[in-house]
Amino acid sequence: MVFRYPNGHPMSYDGTMKQKMQAKEKTTTFANRGMRFEEAINASNDYYLIRGQAVIHKKPTPVQIVHVDYPRRSAAVIKEAYFKEASTTDYNGVYQGRYLDFEAKETKNKTSFPLKNFHEHQIIHMRNCLKQNGICFVLLWFSTLERCFFLDSHQLIHYWDSQHTAKKSLSLSLIEEIGIEIQPKIAPRIPYLDAVSHYLQEKEKI
Amino acid sequence: MVFRYPNGHPMSYDGTMKQKMQAKEKTTTFANRGMRFEEAINASNDYYLIRGQAVIHKKPTPVQIVHVDYPRRSAAVIKEAYFKEASTTDYNGVYQGRYLDFEAKETKNKTSFPLKNFHEHQIIHMRNCLKQNGICFVLLWFSTLERCFFLDSHQLIHYWDSQHTAKKSLSLSLIEEIGIEIQPKIAPRIPYLDAVSHYLQEKEKI
């Protein structure tokens, strides 16, 4: 089974491919390109999967299917369907026996991350997972600054709960203080497991 | 937030609702009713969620969306989409800090469970999750017999791997021996966490 990057390239880490990828990375970044942050996370998940480091998948978009056509026996075409609201976060899976659950969000803002990027159902889901001792977090991408942060959901929920009396966004300086910065790389593009591992080590010290 | 059973009834476990549910359960079973086994598992997941016992969700069906119409600003209608093959099992989530991952399958067969009910990608996914120390299993439903079993994925994979030289199905007597029978109840309808808990206890003894 060949794993492919969303760009269709097989995930082979031999010298040739690495050189090609390095050459490519020099000329393109995923800032301000819409789905690029999500693509970078999906590629990182593929990388972690083939390396046997974790099994993390993005959940499919929930769709309510109303009408399906069968023009041929082999092919079904969905002719009418509607987007449904998700009841969870986008990503989950397993890392060294632990349950990981996270959401990825981006902003063009340069000085703070607006809390309105998060939805009530995501916060509820994170609260539920935390009660079951899951590892929950968010990956925050400042697309203009090209900076990425890991933020533990306990922290996010604390600021979410106080947004009606306090600030409606997390300032960059606060995120620098309470989050863990992730330096984008060639492979994995968003090495978020390094931040998870660092977070778990700090947690065990307490 | 009110959690509802797939039949639309709110999940309230006060006396009145319980009586109504008991009355209803007496007249209906989910044998031979297509989606009923899946519905029973989803209802059990809802039950575990509101009781704070576990956070397990069914993953949405993966769909490749090709064309979306926006007749009004508020409503998007998907006009062309295709079913994609899933790359994981249907259910996953967290239970007491542990990662749970499973697939639910049913057969009308009375004496054995055909292995063709499982797909290669599900087996691959289970292998990957087991390597990360996830708790992986399948729930097997004999719809004619109305009997349900928990089967650890290590066992399933063992028989899957030998199907070309040995049997292409798991006999009921084998499943009785190596699986854990789950007695359907009123709530949760498929109390599979009892089997998971039993499985974990046995595992710790070794």
mmCIF file of C-alpha atoms in Angstrom:
data_model
loop_
_atom_site.group_PDB
_atom_site.id
_atom_site.type_symbol
_atom_site.label_atom_id
_atom_site.label_comp_id
_atom_site.label_asym_id
_atom_site.label_seq_id
_atom_site.Cartn_x
_atom_site.Cartn_y
_atom_site.Cartn_z
ATOM 1 C CA MET A 1 0.000 0.000 0.000
ATOM 2 C CA VAL A 2 1.508 3.312 -1.067
ATOM 3 C CA PHE A 3 0.687 6.322 1.070
ATOM 4 C CA ARG A 4 0.431 9.527 -0.878
ATOM 5 C CA TYR A 5 0.650 13.126 0.077
ATOM 6 C CA PRO A 6 -2.484 15.123 -0.797
ATOM 7 C CA ASN A 7 -0.509 16.420 -3.795
ATOM 8 C CA GLY A 8 -0.460 12.851 -5.133
ATOM 9 C CA HIS A 9 3.259 12.204 -4.534
ATOM 10 C CA PRO A 10 4.011 8.851 -2.954
ATOM 11 C CA MET A 11 5.472 9.183 0.540
ATOM 12 C CA SER A 12 8.924 7.842 -0.064
ATOM 13 C CA TYR A 13 11.752 9.257 1.972
ATOM 14 C CA ASP A 14 14.656 8.131 -0.127
ATOM 15 C CA GLY A 15 17.250 10.667 -1.162
ATOM 16 C CA THR A 16 15.758 11.580 -4.525
ATOM 17 C CA MET A 17 12.319 12.335 -3.195
ATOM 18 C CA LYS A 18 13.770 14.231 -0.263
ATOM 19 C CA GLN A 19 15.778 16.436 -2.597
ATOM 20 C CA LYS A 20 12.721 17.069 -4.727
ATOM 21 C CA MET A 21 10.688 17.892 -1.648
ATOM 22 C CA GLN A 22 13.348 20.207 -0.292
ATOM 23 C CA ALA A 23 13.484 22.018 -3.611
ATOM 24 C CA LYS A 24 9.728 22.332 -3.600
ATOM 25 C CA GLU A 25 9.482 23.497 0.004
ATOM 26 C CA LYS A 26 11.874 26.348 -0.743
ATOM 27 C CA THR A 27 9.509 27.895 -3.234
ATOM 28 C CA THR A 28 6.120 27.224 -1.628
ATOM 29 C CA THR A 29 4.763 27.766 1.834
ATOM 30 C CA PHE A 30 1.245 27.023 3.001
ATOM 31 C CA ALA A 31 0.581 30.528 4.323
ATOM 32 C CA ASN A 32 -2.600 32.181 3.041
ATOM 33 C CA ARG A 33 -3.456 29.264 0.812
ATOM 34 C CA GLY A 34 -6.746 28.174 2.364
ATOM 35 C CA MET A 35 -6.579 24.430 2.940
ATOM 36 C CA ARG A 36 -2.794 24.285 3.113
ATOM 37 C CA PHE A 37 -2.597 24.086 6.938
ATOM 38 C CA GLU A 38 -5.056 21.191 6.974
ATOM 39 C CA GLU A 39 -3.118 19.519 4.149
ATOM 40 C CA ALA A 40 0.121 19.909 6.099
ATOM 41 C CA ILE A 41 -1.472 18.206 9.125
ATOM 42 C CA ASN A 42 -2.891 15.394 6.995
ATOM 43 C CA ALA A 43 0.560 14.855 5.433
ATOM 44 C CA SER A 44 2.085 14.812 8.934
ATOM 45 C CA ASN A 45 -0.491 12.182 9.962
ATOM 46 C CA ASP A 46 0.485 10.065 6.930
ATOM 47 C CA TYR A 47 4.136 10.464 7.896
ATOM 48 C CA TYR A 48 3.478 9.369 11.498
ATOM 49 C CA LEU A 49 1.370 6.439 10.261
ATOM 50 C CA ILE A 50 3.972 4.938 7.917
ATOM 51 C CA ARG A 51 6.686 5.459 10.527
ATOM 52 C CA GLY A 52 4.529 3.636 13.116
ATOM 53 C CA GLN A 53 4.672 6.641 15.451
ATOM 54 C CA ALA A 54 0.910 7.239 15.815
ATOM 55 C CA VAL A 55 -2.415 6.481 14.139
ATOM 56 C CA ILE A 56 -4.248 9.786 13.706
ATOM 57 C CA HIS A 57 -6.947 10.430 11.103
ATOM 58 C CA LYS A 58 -9.084 13.388 10.125
ATOM 59 C CA LYS A 59 -12.764 12.556 10.471
ATOM 60 C CA PRO A 60 -14.812 12.801 7.275
ATOM 61 C CA THR A 61 -17.182 15.777 6.929
ATOM 62 C CA PRO A 62 -20.600 14.659 8.227
ATOM 63 C CA VAL A 63 -23.135 14.629 5.407
ATOM 64 C CA GLN A 64 -26.849 13.764 5.433
ATOM 65 C CA ILE A 65 -27.443 11.774 2.249
ATOM 66 C CA VAL A 66 -30.961 12.193 0.814
ATOM 67 C CA HIS A 67 -30.831 10.829 -2.714
ATOM 68 C CA VAL A 68 -28.446 8.424 -4.471
ATOM 69 C CA ASP A 69 -28.473 7.471 -8.166
ATOM 70 C CA TYR A 70 -27.105 4.200 -9.497
ATOM 71 C CA PRO A 71 -26.357 4.898 -13.189
ATOM 72 C CA ARG A 72 -24.246 1.729 -13.371
ATOM 73 C CA ARG A 73 -24.014 -1.148 -10.991
ATOM 74 C CA SER A 74 -20.488 -0.197 -10.037
ATOM 75 C CA ALA A 75 -20.965 3.525 -9.436
ATOM 76 C CA ALA A 76 -23.258 5.281 -7.008
ATOM 77 C CA VAL A 77 -23.701 9.046 -7.400
ATOM 78 C CA ILE A 78 -25.011 11.082 -4.486
ATOM 79 C CA LYS A 79 -27.447 13.568 -6.075
ATOM 80 C CA GLU A 80 -28.783 15.300 -2.975
ATOM 81 C CA ALA A 81 -27.084 15.682 0.397
ATOM 82 C CA TYR A 82 -26.647 18.300 3.107
ATOM 83 C CA PHE A 83 -23.850 19.270 5.462
ATOM 84 C CA LYS A 84 -24.540 18.258 9.060
ATOM 85 C CA GLU A 85 -22.962 19.832 12.124
ATOM 86 C CA ALA A 86 -20.168 17.713 13.555
ATOM 87 C CA SER A 87 -20.397 16.602 17.171
ATOM 88 C CA THR A 88 -16.675 16.141 17.696
ATOM 89 C CA THR A 89 -13.342 17.714 16.791
ATOM 90 C CA ASP A 90 -11.701 16.947 13.430
ATOM 91 C CA TYR A 91 -8.797 14.724 14.450
ATOM 92 C CA ASN A 92 -8.362 11.809 16.799
ATOM 93 C CA GLY A 93 -6.390 8.624 17.213
ATOM 94 C CA VAL A 94 -3.845 6.742 19.280
ATOM 95 C CA TYR A 95 -0.265 7.529 20.276
ATOM 96 C CA GLN A 96 1.618 5.102 22.547
ATOM 97 C CA GLY A 97 -1.612 3.792 24.095
ATOM 98 C CA ARG A 98 -2.974 7.281 24.711
ATOM 99 C CA TYR A 99 -6.055 8.777 23.142
ATOM 100 C CA LEU A 100 -5.260 11.988 21.221
ATOM 101 C CA ASP A 101 -7.970 14.423 20.150
ATOM 102 C CA PHE A 102 -7.470 17.796 18.510
ATOM 103 C CA GLU A 103 -8.759 20.564 16.323
ATOM 104 C CA ALA A 104 -6.687 22.662 13.894
ATOM 105 C CA LYS A 105 -7.502 26.334 13.359
ATOM 106 C CA GLU A 106 -5.901 29.220 11.546
ATOM 107 C CA THR A 107 -6.092 32.994 11.567
ATOM 108 C CA LYS A 108 -4.700 35.755 9.376
ATOM 109 C CA ASN A 109 -4.557 37.957 12.455
ATOM 110 C CA LYS A 110 -1.015 38.895 13.534
ATOM 111 C CA THR A 111 -1.477 39.725 17.202
ATOM 112 C CA SER A 112 -4.172 37.413 18.586
ATOM 113 C CA PHE A 113 -6.275 34.310 17.976
ATOM 114 C CA PRO A 114 -10.047 35.019 18.084
ATOM 115 C CA LEU A 115 -11.987 32.522 20.234
ATOM 116 C CA LYS A 116 -14.855 32.648 17.743
ATOM 117 C CA ASN A 117 -12.811 30.222 15.633
ATOM 118 C CA PHE A 118 -13.988 27.515 18.041
ATOM 119 C CA HIS A 119 -17.505 26.140 18.153
ATOM 120 C CA GLU A 120 -19.544 25.202 21.204
ATOM 121 C CA HIS A 121 -19.773 21.512 20.136
ATOM 122 C CA GLN A 122 -15.967 21.312 19.887
ATOM 123 C CA ILE A 123 -15.568 22.691 23.402
ATOM 124 C CA ILE A 124 -18.217 20.272 24.758
ATOM 125 C CA HIS A 125 -16.474 17.354 23.060
ATOM 126 C CA MET A 126 -13.079 18.382 24.484
ATOM 127 C CA ARG A 127 -14.554 18.655 27.994
ATOM 128 C CA ASN A 128 -15.975 15.122 27.649
ATOM 129 C CA CYS A 129 -12.681 13.705 26.396
ATOM 130 C CA LEU A 130 -10.696 15.411 29.157
ATOM 131 C CA LYS A 131 -13.003 13.787 31.746
ATOM 132 C CA GLN A 132 -11.970 10.417 30.259
ATOM 133 C CA ASN A 133 -8.284 11.408 30.576
ATOM 134 C CA GLY A 134 -7.803 11.867 26.847
ATOM 135 C CA ILE A 135 -5.024 14.155 25.580
ATOM 136 C CA CYS A 136 -6.859 17.109 24.022
ATOM 137 C CA PHE A 137 -5.376 20.145 22.357
ATOM 138 C CA VAL A 138 -5.622 22.590 19.490
ATOM 139 C CA LEU A 139 -3.101 23.458 16.801
ATOM 140 C CA LEU A 140 -3.154 27.192 16.117
ATOM 141 C CA TRP A 141 -1.742 28.544 12.859
ATOM 142 C CA PHE A 142 -0.957 32.226 12.398
ATOM 143 C CA SER A 143 -0.885 32.136 8.604
ATOM 144 C CA THR A 144 0.552 35.646 8.107
ATOM 145 C CA LEU A 145 3.311 35.083 10.649
ATOM 146 C CA GLU A 146 3.766 31.430 9.602
ATOM 147 C CA ARG A 147 3.872 30.371 13.246
ATOM 148 C CA CYS A 148 2.230 27.289 14.719
ATOM 149 C CA PHE A 149 1.368 26.545 18.367
ATOM 150 C CA PHE A 150 0.159 23.578 20.403
ATOM 151 C CA LEU A 151 -2.318 24.629 23.085
ATOM 152 C CA ASP A 152 -3.631 22.223 25.720
ATOM 153 C CA SER A 153 -7.471 22.163 25.806
ATOM 154 C CA HIS A 154 -7.552 22.810 29.569
ATOM 155 C CA GLN A 155 -6.028 26.211 28.803
ATOM 156 C CA LEU A 156 -8.304 26.870 25.835
ATOM 157 C CA ILE A 157 -11.419 25.999 27.862
ATOM 158 C CA HIS A 158 -10.306 28.260 30.704
ATOM 159 C CA TYR A 159 -10.177 31.280 28.345
ATOM 160 C CA TRP A 160 -13.293 30.160 26.449
ATOM 161 C CA ASP A 161 -15.275 30.124 29.731
ATOM 162 C CA SER A 162 -14.143 33.612 30.693
ATOM 163 C CA GLN A 163 -14.617 35.290 27.300
ATOM 164 C CA HIS A 164 -17.911 36.961 28.293
ATOM 165 C CA THR A 165 -16.274 38.833 31.143
ATOM 166 C CA ALA A 166 -12.718 38.948 29.767
ATOM 167 C CA LYS A 167 -11.088 38.934 26.327
ATOM 168 C CA LYS A 168 -12.671 37.336 23.256
ATOM 169 C CA SER A 169 -9.309 36.345 21.849
ATOM 170 C CA LEU A 170 -5.991 34.891 22.945
ATOM 171 C CA SER A 171 -3.144 37.350 22.450
ATOM 172 C CA LEU A 172 -0.025 36.074 20.684
ATOM 173 C CA SER A 173 2.052 36.886 23.756
ATOM 174 C CA LEU A 174 -0.283 34.771 25.925
ATOM 175 C CA ILE A 175 -0.072 31.874 23.435
ATOM 176 C CA GLU A 176 3.725 32.185 23.415
ATOM 177 C CA GLU A 177 3.602 31.867 27.216
ATOM 178 C CA ILE A 178 1.072 29.041 27.703
ATOM 179 C CA GLY A 179 1.417 27.146 24.385
ATOM 180 C CA ILE A 180 4.245 25.184 22.801
ATOM 181 C CA GLU A 181 5.592 26.508 19.509
ATOM 182 C CA ILE A 182 5.931 23.991 16.680
ATOM 183 C CA GLN A 183 8.511 24.735 13.980
ATOM 184 C CA PRO A 184 7.245 23.552 10.577
ATOM 185 C CA LYS A 185 9.690 21.153 8.898
ATOM 186 C CA ILE A 186 10.021 19.236 5.661
ATOM 187 C CA ALA A 187 8.784 15.952 7.112
ATOM 188 C CA PRO A 188 6.640 15.790 9.081
ATOM 189 C CA ARG A 189 5.510 19.229 7.991
ATOM 190 C CA ILE A 190 3.852 19.989 11.342
ATOM 191 C CA PRO A 191 5.780 17.893 13.910
ATOM 192 C CA TYR A 192 3.041 18.167 16.514
ATOM 193 C CA LEU A 193 3.932 14.880 18.266
ATOM 194 C CA ASP A 194 7.091 16.597 19.541
ATOM 195 C CA ALA A 195 4.845 19.109 21.312
ATOM 196 C CA VAL A 196 2.554 16.326 22.609
ATOM 197 C CA SER A 197 5.554 14.453 23.937
ATOM 198 C CA HIS A 198 6.917 17.623 25.592
ATOM 199 C CA TYR A 199 3.479 18.345 27.077
ATOM 200 C CA LEU A 200 3.220 14.795 28.519
ATOM 201 C CA GLN A 201 6.701 15.054 30.058
ATOM 202 C CA GLU A 202 5.822 18.354 31.756
ATOM 203 C CA LYS A 203 2.522 16.871 32.968
ATOM 204 C CA GLU A 204 4.265 13.901 34.570
ATOM 205 C CA LYS A 205 6.547 16.221 36.542
ATOM 206 C CA ILE A 206 3.542 17.765 38.336
ATOM 207 C CA MET B 1 -28.059 19.992 25.052
ATOM 208 C CA VAL B 2 -30.534 17.142 24.770
ATOM 209 C CA PHE B 3 -29.188 13.837 23.500
ATOM 210 C CA ARG B 4 -31.650 11.914 21.414
ATOM 211 C CA TYR B 5 -31.923 8.308 20.410
ATOM 212 C CA PRO B 6 -31.947 7.804 16.627
ATOM 213 C CA ASN B 7 -35.746 7.401 16.947
ATOM 214 C CA GLY B 8 -35.904 11.046 18.072
ATOM 215 C CA HIS B 9 -36.786 10.383 21.709
ATOM 216 C CA PRO B 10 -34.804 12.422 24.191
ATOM 217 C CA MET B 11 -32.497 10.303 26.311
ATOM 218 C CA SER B 12 -34.035 10.832 29.715
ATOM 219 C CA TYR B 13 -33.868 7.993 32.194
ATOM 220 C CA ASP B 14 -36.587 9.116 34.582
ATOM 221 C CA GLY B 15 -39.306 6.662 35.530
ATOM 222 C CA THR B 16 -41.845 7.593 32.883
ATOM 223 C CA MET B 17 -39.458 7.304 29.969
ATOM 224 C CA LYS B 18 -38.048 4.071 31.333
ATOM 225 C CA GLN B 19 -41.519 2.550 31.503
ATOM 226 C CA LYS B 20 -42.259 3.686 27.961
ATOM 227 C CA MET B 21 -38.972 2.279 26.756
ATOM 228 C CA GLN B 22 -39.544 -1.025 28.523
ATOM 229 C CA ALA B 23 -43.004 -1.270 26.942
ATOM 230 C CA LYS B 24 -41.502 -0.545 23.542
ATOM 231 C CA GLU B 25 -38.591 -2.952 23.924
ATOM 232 C CA LYS B 26 -40.991 -5.809 24.631
ATOM 233 C CA THR B 27 -42.563 -5.524 21.213
ATOM 234 C CA THR B 28 -39.503 -4.737 19.063
ATOM 235 C CA THR B 29 -36.119 -6.321 18.684
ATOM 236 C CA PHE B 30 -33.398 -5.232 16.276
ATOM 237 C CA ALA B 31 -32.984 -8.639 14.652
ATOM 238 C CA ASN B 32 -33.188 -8.672 10.860
ATOM 239 C CA ARG B 33 -33.970 -4.996 10.636
ATOM 240 C CA GLY B 34 -30.993 -3.778 8.626
ATOM 241 C CA MET B 35 -29.558 -0.785 10.454
ATOM 242 C CA ARG B 36 -30.908 -1.792 13.855
ATOM 243 C CA PHE B 37 -27.632 -3.227 15.214
ATOM 244 C CA GLU B 38 -25.783 -0.053 14.253
ATOM 245 C CA GLU B 39 -28.580 2.022 15.803
ATOM 246 C CA ALA B 40 -28.344 0.006 19.016
ATOM 247 C CA ILE B 41 -24.606 0.695 19.204
ATOM 248 C CA ASN B 42 -25.096 4.401 18.488
ATOM 249 C CA ALA B 43 -27.735 4.562 21.235
ATOM 250 C CA SER B 44 -25.331 2.772 23.594
ATOM 251 C CA ASN B 45 -22.647 5.343 22.727
ATOM 252 C CA ASP B 46 -25.116 8.154 23.549
ATOM 253 C CA TYR B 47 -25.905 6.439 26.847
ATOM 254 C CA TYR B 48 -22.217 6.107 27.764
ATOM 255 C CA LEU B 49 -21.606 9.728 26.729
ATOM 256 C CA ILE B 50 -24.329 11.303 28.918
ATOM 257 C CA ARG B 51 -23.342 9.050 31.824
ATOM 258 C CA GLY B 52 -19.718 10.171 31.467
ATOM 259 C CA GLN B 53 -18.554 6.564 31.040
ATOM 260 C CA ALA B 54 -16.842 6.912 27.646
ATOM 261 C CA VAL B 55 -16.687 9.160 24.574
ATOM 262 C CA ILE B 56 -17.193 6.936 21.514
ATOM 263 C CA HIS B 57 -18.515 8.178 18.166
ATOM 264 C CA LYS B 58 -19.259 6.564 14.845
ATOM 265 C CA LYS B 59 -17.215 8.161 12.079
ATOM 266 C CA PRO B 60 -19.195 9.807 9.270
ATOM 267 C CA THR B 61 -19.299 7.994 5.904
ATOM 268 C CA PRO B 62 -16.438 9.374 3.775
ATOM 269 C CA VAL B 63 -17.781 11.259 0.769
ATOM 270 C CA GLN B 64 -15.960 13.019 -2.070
ATOM 271 C CA ILE B 65 -17.905 16.220 -2.721
ATOM 272 C CA VAL B 66 -17.768 17.418 -6.337
ATOM 273 C CA HIS B 67 -20.499 20.006 -6.719
ATOM 274 C CA VAL B 68 -22.363 22.170 -4.187
ATOM 275 C CA ASP B 69 -25.277 24.512 -4.909
ATOM 276 C CA TYR B 70 -26.073 27.556 -2.774
ATOM 277 C CA PRO B 71 -29.760 28.295 -3.521
ATOM 278 C CA ARG B 72 -29.938 30.529 -0.462
ATOM 279 C CA ARG B 73 -27.179 32.009 1.634
ATOM 280 C CA SER B 74 -28.108 29.797 4.569
ATOM 281 C CA ALA B 75 -28.464 26.444 2.805
ATOM 282 C CA ALA B 76 -25.888 24.524 0.817
ATOM 283 C CA VAL B 77 -27.089 21.526 -1.207
ATOM 284 C CA ILE B 78 -24.575 18.921 -2.307
ATOM 285 C CA LYS B 79 -25.583 18.053 -5.890
ATOM 286 C CA GLU B 80 -22.813 15.648 -6.836
ATOM 287 C CA ALA B 81 -20.735 13.472 -4.544
ATOM 288 C CA TYR B 82 -19.273 9.965 -4.457
ATOM 289 C CA PHE B 83 -18.698 7.397 -1.741
ATOM 290 C CA LYS B 84 -15.025 6.975 -0.845
ATOM 291 C CA GLU B 85 -13.479 3.945 0.775
ATOM 292 C CA ALA B 86 -12.854 4.440 4.476
ATOM 293 C CA SER B 87 -9.321 4.009 5.759
ATOM 294 C CA THR B 88 -10.285 3.178 9.336
ATOM 295 C CA THR B 89 -12.884 1.257 11.331
ATOM 296 C CA ASP B 90 -16.272 2.832 12.084
ATOM 297 C CA TYR B 91 -15.994 3.567 15.803
ATOM 298 C CA ASN B 92 -13.339 5.049 18.034
ATOM 299 C CA GLY B 93 -12.959 7.124 21.150
ATOM 300 C CA VAL B 94 -11.710 7.240 24.732
ATOM 301 C CA TYR B 95 -12.559 5.178 27.812
ATOM 302 C CA GLN B 96 -10.711 5.867 31.072
ATOM 303 C CA GLY B 97 -7.677 7.267 29.275
ATOM 304 C CA ARG B 98 -7.515 4.342 26.857
ATOM 305 C CA TYR B 99 -7.997 4.498 23.105
ATOM 306 C CA LEU B 100 -10.861 2.272 21.944
ATOM 307 C CA ASP B 101 -11.334 1.301 18.296
ATOM 308 C CA PHE B 102 -13.879 -1.115 16.882
ATOM 309 C CA GLU B 103 -15.991 -2.293 14.003
ATOM 310 C CA ALA B 104 -19.533 -3.704 14.258
ATOM 311 C CA LYS B 105 -20.650 -6.459 11.903
ATOM 312 C CA GLU B 106 -23.676 -8.678 11.598
ATOM 313 C CA THR B 107 -24.613 -11.947 9.923
ATOM 314 C CA LYS B 108 -27.851 -13.846 9.381
ATOM 315 C CA ASN B 109 -25.831 -17.043 9.518
ATOM 316 C CA LYS B 110 -26.618 -19.251 12.538
ATOM 317 C CA THR B 111 -23.482 -21.337 12.841
ATOM 318 C CA SER B 112 -20.532 -19.167 11.835
ATOM 319 C CA PHE B 113 -19.332 -15.633 11.097
ATOM 320 C CA PRO B 114 -17.853 -15.269 7.567
ATOM 321 C CA LEU B 115 -14.510 -13.437 7.515
ATOM 322 C CA LYS B 116 -15.498 -11.741 4.243
ATOM 323 C CA ASN B 117 -17.509 -9.334 6.403
ATOM 324 C CA PHE B 118 -14.202 -7.635 7.156
ATOM 325 C CA HIS B 119 -12.253 -5.525 4.703
ATOM 326 C CA GLU B 120 -8.501 -5.362 4.209
ATOM 327 C CA HIS B 121 -8.344 -1.662 5.185
ATOM 328 C CA GLN B 122 -10.079 -2.416 8.496
ATOM 329 C CA ILE B 123 -7.571 -5.165 9.302
ATOM 330 C CA ILE B 124 -4.643 -2.885 8.374
ATOM 331 C CA HIS B 125 -6.051 -0.117 10.576
ATOM 332 C CA MET B 126 -6.496 -2.517 13.517
ATOM 333 C CA ARG B 127 -2.923 -3.777 13.135
ATOM 334 C CA ASN B 128 -1.669 -0.163 13.239
ATOM 335 C CA CYS B 129 -3.745 0.681 16.314
ATOM 336 C CA LEU B 130 -2.646 -2.458 18.149
ATOM 337 C CA LYS B 131 1.001 -1.463 17.551
ATOM 338 C CA GLN B 132 0.185 1.798 19.370
ATOM 339 C CA ASN B 133 -1.346 -0.188 22.269
ATOM 340 C CA GLY B 134 -4.888 0.776 21.415
ATOM 341 C CA ILE B 135 -7.778 -1.462 22.536
ATOM 342 C CA CYS B 136 -9.162 -2.908 19.289
ATOM 343 C CA PHE B 137 -12.049 -5.290 18.880
ATOM 344 C CA VAL B 138 -15.101 -6.196 16.827
ATOM 345 C CA LEU B 139 -18.718 -6.552 17.897
ATOM 346 C CA LEU B 140 -20.298 -9.519 16.136
ATOM 347 C CA TRP B 141 -24.079 -9.763 15.883
ATOM 348 C CA PHE B 142 -25.804 -12.995 14.941
ATOM 349 C CA SER B 143 -29.112 -11.398 13.931
ATOM 350 C CA THR B 144 -31.097 -14.627 13.610
ATOM 351 C CA LEU B 145 -29.884 -15.934 16.963
ATOM 352 C CA GLU B 146 -29.990 -12.439 18.529
ATOM 353 C CA ARG B 147 -26.601 -13.047 20.128
ATOM 354 C CA CYS B 148 -23.781 -10.507 20.378
ATOM 355 C CA PHE B 149 -20.068 -11.097 20.982
ATOM 356 C CA PHE B 150 -16.993 -9.005 21.731
ATOM 357 C CA LEU B 151 -13.913 -10.336 19.932
ATOM 358 C CA ASP B 152 -10.429 -8.945 20.531
ATOM 359 C CA SER B 153 -8.727 -7.878 17.246
ATOM 360 C CA HIS B 154 -5.609 -9.945 18.005
ATOM 361 C CA GLN B 155 -7.832 -13.027 17.741
ATOM 362 C CA LEU B 156 -9.639 -11.771 14.631
ATOM 363 C CA ILE B 157 -6.345 -10.989 12.867
ATOM 364 C CA HIS B 158 -4.963 -14.413 13.762
ATOM 365 C CA TYR B 159 -7.873 -16.128 11.953
ATOM 366 C CA TRP B 160 -7.895 -13.532 9.147
ATOM 367 C CA ASP B 161 -4.234 -14.295 8.399
ATOM 368 C CA SER B 162 -4.820 -18.055 8.230
ATOM 369 C CA GLN B 163 -8.023 -17.992 6.130
ATOM 370 C CA HIS B 164 -6.233 -18.949 2.916
ATOM 371 C CA THR B 165 -4.979 -22.184 4.431
ATOM 372 C CA ALA B 166 -7.680 -22.697 7.047
ATOM 373 C CA LYS B 167 -11.338 -21.749 7.456
ATOM 374 C CA LYS B 168 -12.911 -18.676 5.859
ATOM 375 C CA SER B 169 -15.273 -18.148 8.766
ATOM 376 C CA LEU B 170 -15.300 -18.230 12.557
ATOM 377 C CA SER B 171 -17.588 -20.951 13.895
ATOM 378 C CA LEU B 172 -20.073 -19.979 16.585
ATOM 379 C CA SER B 173 -18.505 -22.493 18.960
ATOM 380 C CA LEU B 174 -15.071 -20.883 18.422
ATOM 381 C CA ILE B 175 -16.535 -17.417 19.052
ATOM 382 C CA GLU B 176 -18.225 -18.707 22.223
ATOM 383 C CA GLU B 177 -14.796 -19.922 23.336
ATOM 384 C CA ILE B 178 -12.544 -16.987 22.425
ATOM 385 C CA GLY B 179 -15.045 -14.082 22.524
ATOM 386 C CA ILE B 180 -17.058 -12.484 25.316
ATOM 387 C CA GLU B 181 -20.836 -12.689 24.982
ATOM 388 C CA ILE B 182 -22.738 -9.428 25.484
ATOM 389 C CA GLN B 183 -26.364 -9.686 26.632
ATOM 390 C CA PRO B 184 -28.441 -6.912 25.018
ATOM 391 C CA LYS B 185 -30.263 -4.800 27.623
ATOM 392 C CA ILE B 186 -32.684 -1.898 27.745
ATOM 393 C CA ALA B 187 -29.995 0.698 28.418
ATOM 394 C CA PRO B 188 -27.381 0.632 27.201
ATOM 395 C CA ARG B 189 -28.773 -1.638 24.512
ATOM 396 C CA ILE B 190 -25.380 -3.215 23.747
ATOM 397 C CA PRO B 191 -23.402 -2.936 27.020
ATOM 398 C CA TYR B 192 -20.080 -3.488 25.286
ATOM 399 C CA LEU B 193 -18.039 -1.567 27.885
ATOM 400 C CA ASP B 194 -18.728 -4.449 30.317
ATOM 401 C CA ALA B 195 -16.944 -6.753 27.865
ATOM 402 C CA VAL B 196 -14.109 -4.224 27.374
ATOM 403 C CA SER B 197 -13.691 -3.942 31.131
ATOM 404 C CA HIS B 198 -13.691 -7.748 31.510
ATOM 405 C CA TYR B 199 -11.161 -8.042 28.674
ATOM 406 C CA LEU B 200 -8.858 -5.468 30.298
ATOM 407 C CA GLN B 201 -9.023 -7.260 33.662
ATOM 408 C CA GLU B 202 -8.083 -10.588 32.063
ATOM 409 C CA LYS B 203 -5.267 -8.890 30.157
ATOM 410 C CA GLU B 204 -3.797 -7.403 33.323
ATOM 411 C CA LYS B 205 -3.673 -10.850 34.935
ATOM 412 C CA ILE B 206 -1.286 -12.096 32.253
#
